[in-house]
PDB file of C-alpha atoms in Angstrom:
ATOM      1  CA  MET J  59     -45.914  24.463  57.071  1.00 45.00           C
ATOM      2  CA  GLN J  60     -44.563  23.815  60.581  1.00 45.00           C
ATOM      3  CA  PHE J  61     -41.108  23.146  59.149  1.00 39.00           C
ATOM      4  CA  VAL J  62     -41.204  26.449  57.243  1.00 42.00           C
ATOM      5  CA  LYS J  63     -42.212  28.362  60.365  1.00 46.00           C
ATOM      6  CA  LYS J  64     -39.501  26.673  62.421  1.00 47.00           C
ATOM      7  CA  ARG J  65     -36.926  27.431  59.713  1.00 47.00           C
ATOM      8  CA  GLN J  66     -37.883  31.097  59.749  1.00 49.00           C
ATOM      9  CA  LYS J  67     -37.766  31.195  63.559  1.00 51.00           C
ATOM     10  CA  ASN J  68     -34.344  29.510  63.665  1.00 49.00           C
ATOM     11  CA  GLN J  69     -33.083  31.887  60.994  1.00 51.00           C
ATOM     12  CA  LYS J  70     -34.087  34.975  62.952  1.00 51.00           C
ATOM     13  CA  ASN J  71     -32.537  33.575  66.136  1.00 50.00           C
ATOM     14  CA  PHE J  72     -29.234  32.781  64.436  1.00 45.00           C
ATOM     15  CA  VAL J  73     -29.015  36.251  62.885  1.00 46.00           C
ATOM     16  CA  LYS J  74     -29.926  37.882  66.196  1.00 46.00           C
ATOM     17  CA  ARG J  75     -27.286  35.906  68.106  1.00 42.00           C
ATOM     18  CA  GLY J  76     -24.560  36.628  65.578  1.00 43.00           C
ATOM     19  CA  LEU J  77     -24.175  32.981  64.489  1.00 40.00           C
ATOM     20  CA  TYR J  78     -24.823  33.759  60.845  1.00 48.00           C
ATOM     21  CA  LYS J  79     -22.183  35.409  58.689  1.00 63.00           C
ATOM     22  CA  LYS J  80     -23.933  38.067  56.643  1.00 82.00           C
ATOM     23  CA  MET J  81     -23.070  38.362  52.994  1.00 91.00           C
ATOM     24  CA  LYS J  82     -22.879  41.724  51.267  1.00 95.00           C
ATOM     25  CA  ILE J  83     -24.684  41.370  47.938  1.00 97.00           C
ATOM     26  CA  LEU J  84     -24.722  44.057  45.262  1.00 98.00           C
ATOM     27  CA  ILE J  85     -27.856  44.081  43.089  1.00 98.00           C
ATOM     28  CA  VAL J  86     -27.338  45.810  39.727  1.00 98.00           C
ATOM     29  CA  ASP J  87     -30.429  46.414  37.579  1.00 97.00           C
ATOM     30  CA  ASP J  88     -32.011  49.468  35.986  1.00 95.00           C
ATOM     31  CA  GLU J  89     -35.504  48.268  36.968  1.00 95.00           C
ATOM     32  CA  SER J  90     -36.324  49.310  40.528  1.00 95.00           C
ATOM     33  CA  MET J  91     -39.046  46.662  40.861  1.00 95.00           C
ATOM     34  CA  ILE J  92     -36.562  43.861  40.218  1.00 95.00           C
ATOM     35  CA  ARG J  93     -34.063  45.386  42.651  1.00 96.00           C
ATOM     36  CA  ASN J  94     -36.762  45.641  45.329  1.00 96.00           C
ATOM     37  CA  VAL J  95     -37.842  42.014  44.941  1.00 95.00           C
ATOM     38  CA  LEU J  96     -34.273  40.732  45.070  1.00 96.00           C
ATOM     39  CA  ARG J  97     -33.465  42.967  48.032  1.00 96.00           C
ATOM     40  CA  GLU J  98     -36.425  41.540  49.937  1.00 95.00           C
ATOM     41  CA  TYR J  99     -35.234  37.960  49.429  1.00 94.00           C
ATOM     42  CA  VAL J 100     -31.578  38.766  50.103  1.00 94.00           C
ATOM     43  CA  GLU J 101     -32.421  40.509  53.365  1.00 93.00           C
ATOM     44  CA  PHE J 102     -34.872  37.772  54.370  1.00 91.00           C
ATOM     45  CA  GLU J 103     -31.924  35.351  54.301  1.00 87.00           C
ATOM     46  CA  GLY J 104     -30.121  37.600  56.785  1.00 88.00           C
ATOM     47  CA  ASN J 105     -27.787  39.249  54.264  1.00 93.00           C
ATOM     48  CA  GLU J 106     -27.101  42.884  53.390  1.00 95.00           C
ATOM     49  CA  ALA J 107     -28.322  44.199  50.046  1.00 97.00           C
ATOM     50  CA  PHE J 108     -26.853  47.121  48.122  1.00 98.00           C
ATOM     51  CA  GLU J 109     -28.195  48.563  44.869  1.00 98.00           C
ATOM     52  CA  ALA J 110     -26.828  50.072  41.683  1.00 97.00           C
ATOM     53  CA  GLU J 111     -28.953  51.353  38.811  1.00 96.00           C
ATOM     54  CA  ASP J 112     -26.421  50.753  36.041  1.00 96.00           C
ATOM     55  CA  GLY J 113     -23.030  49.252  35.269  1.00 96.00           C
ATOM     56  CA  MET J 114     -21.159  52.513  35.756  1.00 97.00           C
ATOM     57  CA  GLN J 115     -22.466  52.922  39.284  1.00 97.00           C
ATOM     58  CA  ALA J 116     -21.703  49.263  40.026  1.00 97.00           C
ATOM     59  CA  VAL J 117     -18.060  49.634  38.982  1.00 97.00           C
ATOM     60  CA  LYS J 118     -17.664  52.722  41.160  1.00 96.00           C
ATOM     61  CA  MET J 119     -19.233  50.971  44.152  1.00 97.00           C
ATOM     62  CA  CYS J 120     -16.918  47.978  43.706  1.00 96.00           C
ATOM     63  CA  ARG J 121     -13.883  50.261  43.650  1.00 95.00           C
ATOM     64  CA  ASP J 122     -14.912  51.706  47.004  1.00 95.00           C
ATOM     65  CA  ASN J 123     -16.370  48.616  48.693  1.00 95.00           C
ATOM     66  CA  ASP J 124     -16.058  44.851  48.941  1.00 93.00           C
ATOM     67  CA  TYR J 125     -18.977  42.539  48.171  1.00 95.00           C
ATOM     68  CA  ASP J 126     -19.427  38.800  48.567  1.00 93.00           C
ATOM     69  CA  LEU J 127     -21.480  38.461  45.384  1.00 96.00           C
ATOM     70  CA  ILE J 128     -22.964  40.575  42.580  1.00 97.00           C
ATOM     71  CA  LEU J 129     -26.290  40.080  40.811  1.00 97.00           C
ATOM     72  CA  MET J 130     -25.778  41.789  37.453  1.00 97.00           C
ATOM     73  CA  ASP J 131     -28.304  42.689  34.762  1.00 96.00           C
ATOM     74  CA  VAL J 132     -27.094  42.843  31.144  1.00 94.00           C
ATOM     75  CA  MET J 133     -29.025  45.569  29.334  1.00 93.00           C
ATOM     76  CA  MET J 134     -28.565  48.832  31.253  1.00 94.00           C
ATOM     77  CA  PRO J 135     -27.900  52.480  30.394  1.00 91.00           C
ATOM     78  CA  HIS J 136     -24.441  54.100  30.572  1.00 91.00           C
ATOM     79  CA  LEU J 137     -22.583  50.761  30.881  1.00 94.00           C
ATOM     80  CA  ASP J 138     -23.968  47.302  30.124  1.00 95.00           C
ATOM     81  CA  GLY J 139     -23.546  44.330  32.436  1.00 96.00           C
ATOM     82  CA  TYR J 140     -20.889  42.593  30.320  1.00 96.00           C
ATOM     83  CA  SER J 141     -18.665  45.679  30.277  1.00 96.00           C
ATOM     84  CA  ALA J 142     -19.248  46.248  33.979  1.00 97.00           C
ATOM     85  CA  VAL J 143     -18.166  42.680  34.814  1.00 96.00           C
ATOM     86  CA  LYS J 144     -14.981  43.099  32.769  1.00 94.00           C
ATOM     87  CA  GLU J 145     -14.071  46.256  34.684  1.00 95.00           C
ATOM     88  CA  ILE J 146     -14.961  44.802  38.076  1.00 95.00           C
ATOM     89  CA  LYS J 147     -12.940  41.633  37.465  1.00 92.00           C
ATOM     90  CA  LYS J 148      -9.861  43.817  36.901  1.00 91.00           C
ATOM     91  CA  ILE J 149     -10.019  45.083  40.477  1.00 90.00           C
ATOM     92  CA  LYS J 150     -11.957  42.506  42.514  1.00 89.00           C
ATOM     93  CA  ASP J 151     -12.256  38.727  42.585  1.00 86.00           C
ATOM     94  CA  VAL J 152     -15.961  38.600  43.360  1.00 93.00           C
ATOM     95  CA  PRO J 153     -18.481  35.997  42.116  1.00 94.00           C
ATOM     96  CA  VAL J 154     -21.093  37.295  39.674  1.00 96.00           C
ATOM     97  CA  ILE J 155     -24.495  35.935  38.709  1.00 96.00           C
ATOM     98  CA  MET J 156     -25.837  37.428  35.498  1.00 96.00           C
ATOM     99  CA  LEU J 157     -29.567  38.149  35.254  1.00 94.00           C
ATOM    100  CA  SER J 158     -30.787  38.718  31.720  1.00 91.00           C
ATOM    101  CA  ALA J 159     -33.751  38.447  29.376  1.00 88.00           C
ATOM    102  CA  ARG J 160     -31.255  37.390  26.708  1.00 86.00           C
ATOM    103  CA  GLY J 161     -31.245  33.610  26.840  1.00 81.00           C
ATOM    104  CA  GLU J 162     -29.406  32.731  23.651  1.00 88.00           C
ATOM    105  CA  GLU J 163     -26.532  30.278  23.945  1.00 90.00           C
ATOM    106  CA  TYR J 164     -23.912  32.746  22.700  1.00 90.00           C
ATOM    107  CA  ASP J 165     -24.979  35.268  25.354  1.00 91.00           C
ATOM    108  CA  LYS J 166     -24.378  32.709  28.101  1.00 92.00           C
ATOM    109  CA  LEU J 167     -21.100  31.518  26.617  1.00 92.00           C
ATOM    110  CA  PHE J 168     -19.802  35.076  26.354  1.00 93.00           C
ATOM    111  CA  ALA J 169     -20.779  35.706  29.975  1.00 93.00           C
ATOM    112  CA  PHE J 170     -18.853  32.661  31.151  1.00 93.00           C
ATOM    113  CA  GLU J 171     -15.851  33.660  29.034  1.00 93.00           C
ATOM    114  CA  ILE J 172     -15.557  36.996  30.853  1.00 92.00           C
ATOM    115  CA  GLY J 173     -15.741  35.376  34.284  1.00 91.00           C
ATOM    116  CA  VAL J 174     -19.427  35.205  35.184  1.00 94.00           C
ATOM    117  CA  ASP J 175     -20.134  32.336  37.611  1.00 93.00           C
ATOM    118  CA  ASP J 176     -23.789  31.689  36.749  1.00 94.00           C
ATOM    119  CA  TYR J 177     -26.411  32.925  34.306  1.00 95.00           C
ATOM    120  CA  VAL J 178     -30.145  33.218  35.045  1.00 94.00           C
ATOM    121  CA  THR J 179     -32.658  34.192  32.379  1.00 92.00           C
ATOM    122  CA  LYS J 180     -35.614  36.495  33.038  1.00 90.00           C
ATOM    123  CA  PRO J 181     -38.313  36.055  34.139  1.00 90.00           C
ATOM    124  CA  PHE J 182     -36.813  34.199  37.095  1.00 90.00           C
ATOM    125  CA  SER J 183     -37.913  32.830  40.436  1.00 91.00           C
ATOM    126  CA  PRO J 184     -36.385  34.786  43.349  1.00 91.00           C
ATOM    127  CA  LYS J 185     -36.142  31.511  45.273  1.00 91.00           C
ATOM    128  CA  GLU J 186     -34.093  30.006  42.448  1.00 91.00           C
ATOM    129  CA  VAL J 187     -31.813  33.045  42.457  1.00 94.00           C
ATOM    130  CA  MET J 188     -31.232  32.627  46.211  1.00 92.00           C
ATOM    131  CA  ALA J 189     -30.427  28.938  45.719  1.00 91.00           C
ATOM    132  CA  ARG J 190     -27.933  29.862  42.994  1.00 92.00           C
ATOM    133  CA  ILE J 191     -26.393  32.511  45.269  1.00 93.00           C
ATOM    134  CA  ASN J 192     -25.765  29.884  47.947  1.00 88.00           C
ATOM    135  CA  ALA J 193     -24.307  27.450  45.418  1.00 88.00           C
ATOM    136  CA  VAL J 194     -22.013  30.037  43.808  1.00 90.00           C
ATOM    137  CA  THR J 195     -20.700  31.419  47.105  1.00 87.00           C
ATOM    138  CA  LYS J 196     -19.942  27.895  48.349  1.00 81.00           C
ATOM    139  CA  ARG J 197     -18.011  27.092  45.164  1.00 80.00           C
ATOM    140  CA  HIS J 198     -16.147  30.379  45.431  1.00 79.00           C
ATOM    141  CA  ALA J 199     -15.194  29.673  49.045  1.00 72.00           C
ATOM    142  CA  ILE J 200     -13.844  26.257  48.064  1.00 64.00           C
ATOM    143  CA  ARG J 201     -11.737  27.784  45.271  1.00 65.00           C
ATOM    144  CA  GLU J 202     -10.276  30.259  47.724  1.00 62.00           C
ATOM    145  CA  GLN J 203      -9.136  27.559  50.104  1.00 59.00           C
ATOM    146  CA  LYS J 204      -5.441  26.820  49.875  1.00 54.00           C
ATOM    147  CA  ASN J 205      -4.487  23.331  48.806  1.00 55.00           C
ATOM    148  CA  GLU J 206      -3.504  22.510  52.365  1.00 68.00           C
ATOM    149  CA  ILE J 207      -2.584  19.128  53.750  1.00 75.00           C
ATOM    150  CA  LEU J 208      -2.689  19.288  57.524  1.00 77.00           C
ATOM    151  CA  LYS J 209      -0.778  16.694  59.500  1.00 80.00           C
ATOM    152  CA  PHE J 210      -1.192  15.762  63.135  1.00 79.00           C
ATOM    153  CA  GLU J 211      -0.028  12.680  64.998  1.00 80.00           C
ATOM    154  CA  GLY J 212      -1.114   9.839  62.722  1.00 84.00           C
ATOM    155  CA  LEU J 213      -3.771  12.056  61.116  1.00 86.00           C
ATOM    156  CA  GLU J 214      -3.548  13.683  57.671  1.00 87.00           C
ATOM    157  CA  ILE J 215      -6.254  15.953  56.272  1.00 83.00           C
ATOM    158  CA  ASP J 216      -6.329  17.025  52.634  1.00 80.00           C
ATOM    159  CA  MET J 217      -8.534  20.134  52.803  1.00 71.00           C
ATOM    160  CA  ALA J 218      -8.912  20.648  49.046  1.00 67.00           C
ATOM    161  CA  GLY J 219      -9.340  16.975  48.168  1.00 70.00           C
ATOM    162  CA  ARG J 220     -11.601  16.323  51.180  1.00 73.00           C
ATOM    163  CA  ASN J 221      -9.642  13.223  52.120  1.00 82.00           C
ATOM    164  CA  VAL J 222      -8.703  12.035  55.590  1.00 88.00           C
ATOM    165  CA  TYR J 223      -5.991   9.494  56.391  1.00 89.00           C
ATOM    166  CA  VAL J 224      -5.341   7.789  59.717  1.00 89.00           C
ATOM    167  CA  ASP J 225      -1.902   6.150  59.957  1.00 88.00           C
ATOM    168  CA  GLY J 226      -1.716   6.267  56.162  1.00 85.00           C
ATOM    169  CA  VAL J 227      -5.078   4.580  55.626  1.00 88.00           C
ATOM    170  CA  LYS J 228      -7.902   6.574  54.043  1.00 88.00           C
ATOM    171  CA  ALA J 229     -10.806   7.021  56.449  1.00 88.00           C
ATOM    172  CA  GLU J 230     -14.302   6.483  55.101  1.00 87.00           C
ATOM    173  CA  LEU J 231     -16.457   9.246  56.544  1.00 84.00           C
ATOM    174  CA  THR J 232     -20.003  10.327  55.766  1.00 82.00           C
ATOM    175  CA  PRO J 233     -20.408  13.717  54.030  1.00 77.00           C
ATOM    176  CA  LYS J 234     -21.604  15.284  57.275  1.00 80.00           C
ATOM    177  CA  GLU J 235     -18.651  13.815  59.198  1.00 84.00           C
ATOM    178  CA  TYR J 236     -16.322  15.358  56.607  1.00 81.00           C
ATOM    179  CA  GLU J 237     -18.006  18.746  56.983  1.00 80.00           C
ATOM    180  CA  LEU J 238     -17.832  18.601  60.775  1.00 85.00           C
ATOM    181  CA  LEU J 239     -14.151  17.591  60.818  1.00 85.00           C
ATOM    182  CA  PHE J 240     -13.116  20.238  58.282  1.00 80.00           C
ATOM    183  CA  TYR J 241     -15.153  22.862  60.113  1.00 80.00           C
ATOM    184  CA  LEU J 242     -13.415  22.055  63.409  1.00 84.00           C
ATOM    185  CA  VAL J 243      -9.996  22.157  61.725  1.00 78.00           C
ATOM    186  CA  ARG J 244     -10.714  25.512  60.063  1.00 75.00           C
ATOM    187  CA  ASN J 245     -11.774  26.891  63.442  1.00 76.00           C
ATOM    188  CA  LYS J 246      -8.892  25.440  65.422  1.00 76.00           C
ATOM    189  CA  GLY J 247      -8.385  27.237  68.728  1.00 77.00           C
ATOM    190  CA  ILE J 248     -11.856  28.805  68.691  1.00 81.00           C
ATOM    191  CA  ALA J 249     -14.445  27.905  71.328  1.00 82.00           C
ATOM    192  CA  LEU J 250     -17.554  26.826  69.420  1.00 80.00           C
ATOM    193  CA  THR J 251     -21.011  26.586  70.943  1.00 81.00           C
ATOM    194  CA  ARG J 252     -23.392  23.721  70.168  1.00 80.00           C
ATOM    195  CA  GLU J 253     -25.715  26.203  68.458  1.00 79.00           C
ATOM    196  CA  LYS J 254     -22.988  27.513  66.190  1.00 78.00           C
ATOM    197  CA  LEU J 255     -21.961  23.988  65.189  1.00 78.00           C
ATOM    198  CA  LEU J 256     -25.549  23.082  64.383  1.00 77.00           C
ATOM    199  CA  TYR J 257     -26.068  26.228  62.352  1.00 73.00           C
ATOM    200  CA  ASP J 258     -22.802  26.236  60.392  1.00 75.00           C
ATOM    201  CA  VAL J 259     -22.626  22.488  59.709  1.00 76.00           C
ATOM    202  CA  TRP J 260     -26.260  21.413  59.604  1.00 72.00           C
ATOM    203  CA  GLY J 261     -27.764  24.752  58.581  1.00 64.00           C
ATOM    204  CA  PHE J 262     -31.301  26.081  58.881  1.00 49.00           C
ATOM    205  CA  ASP J 263     -32.817  22.738  57.884  1.00 48.00           C
ATOM    206  CA  PHE J 264     -31.802  20.955  61.090  1.00 46.00           C
ATOM    207  CA  TYR J 265     -34.909  20.067  63.058  1.00 46.00           C
ATOM    208  CA  GLY J 266     -33.542  17.454  65.458  1.00 51.00           C
ATOM    209  CA  ASP J 267     -32.763  17.675  69.135  1.00 51.00           C
ATOM    210  CA  ASP J 268     -29.801  19.996  69.585  1.00 48.00           C
ATOM    211  CA  ARG J 269     -28.632  17.832  72.507  1.00 50.00           C
ATOM    212  CA  THR J 270     -28.347  14.675  70.422  1.00 47.00           C
TER     213      THR J 270
END
């Protein structure tokens, strides 16, 4: 319980101090109760939530705005979720998580064929949806990275392959050492505070001494 309280306190502090990059998440569902529950969890994580009642409204909103992720229902009036995703993918490269009561295999396969990144069947756990949001956005960010190989004096960093070479010899680093090195490289020339490093690399679940 103490860990949960500390996590919530750290989260509020990071959002307040501007150390957390808010995501803009569009929630598309014709059931207001589901939209309200998802909005509550999305905003609790420090993100911005936007709502659409059907696929037609979602497509229009995506034409006029940019979102970091879309939570899309399937069965909706005016325009179903599948058709909405097809239209949105024509104009925006945005990750989509489908939320649907239809859990048949062919429904999921069709969703993946049209570009959906993940598929969650109803009824669902909001906590699971948030975990899937984090996983999908991380994968999307990795895909967007250019296949860069950065070279310094005696140091070579393969950003996409997550490999580091020193004088031609591959360096064996821990996963956290990789994350820290790549984070510093991506933020080259930017003054980074200890707090920001702890938040962005270690995340909310860091409970150690921030002066270690």
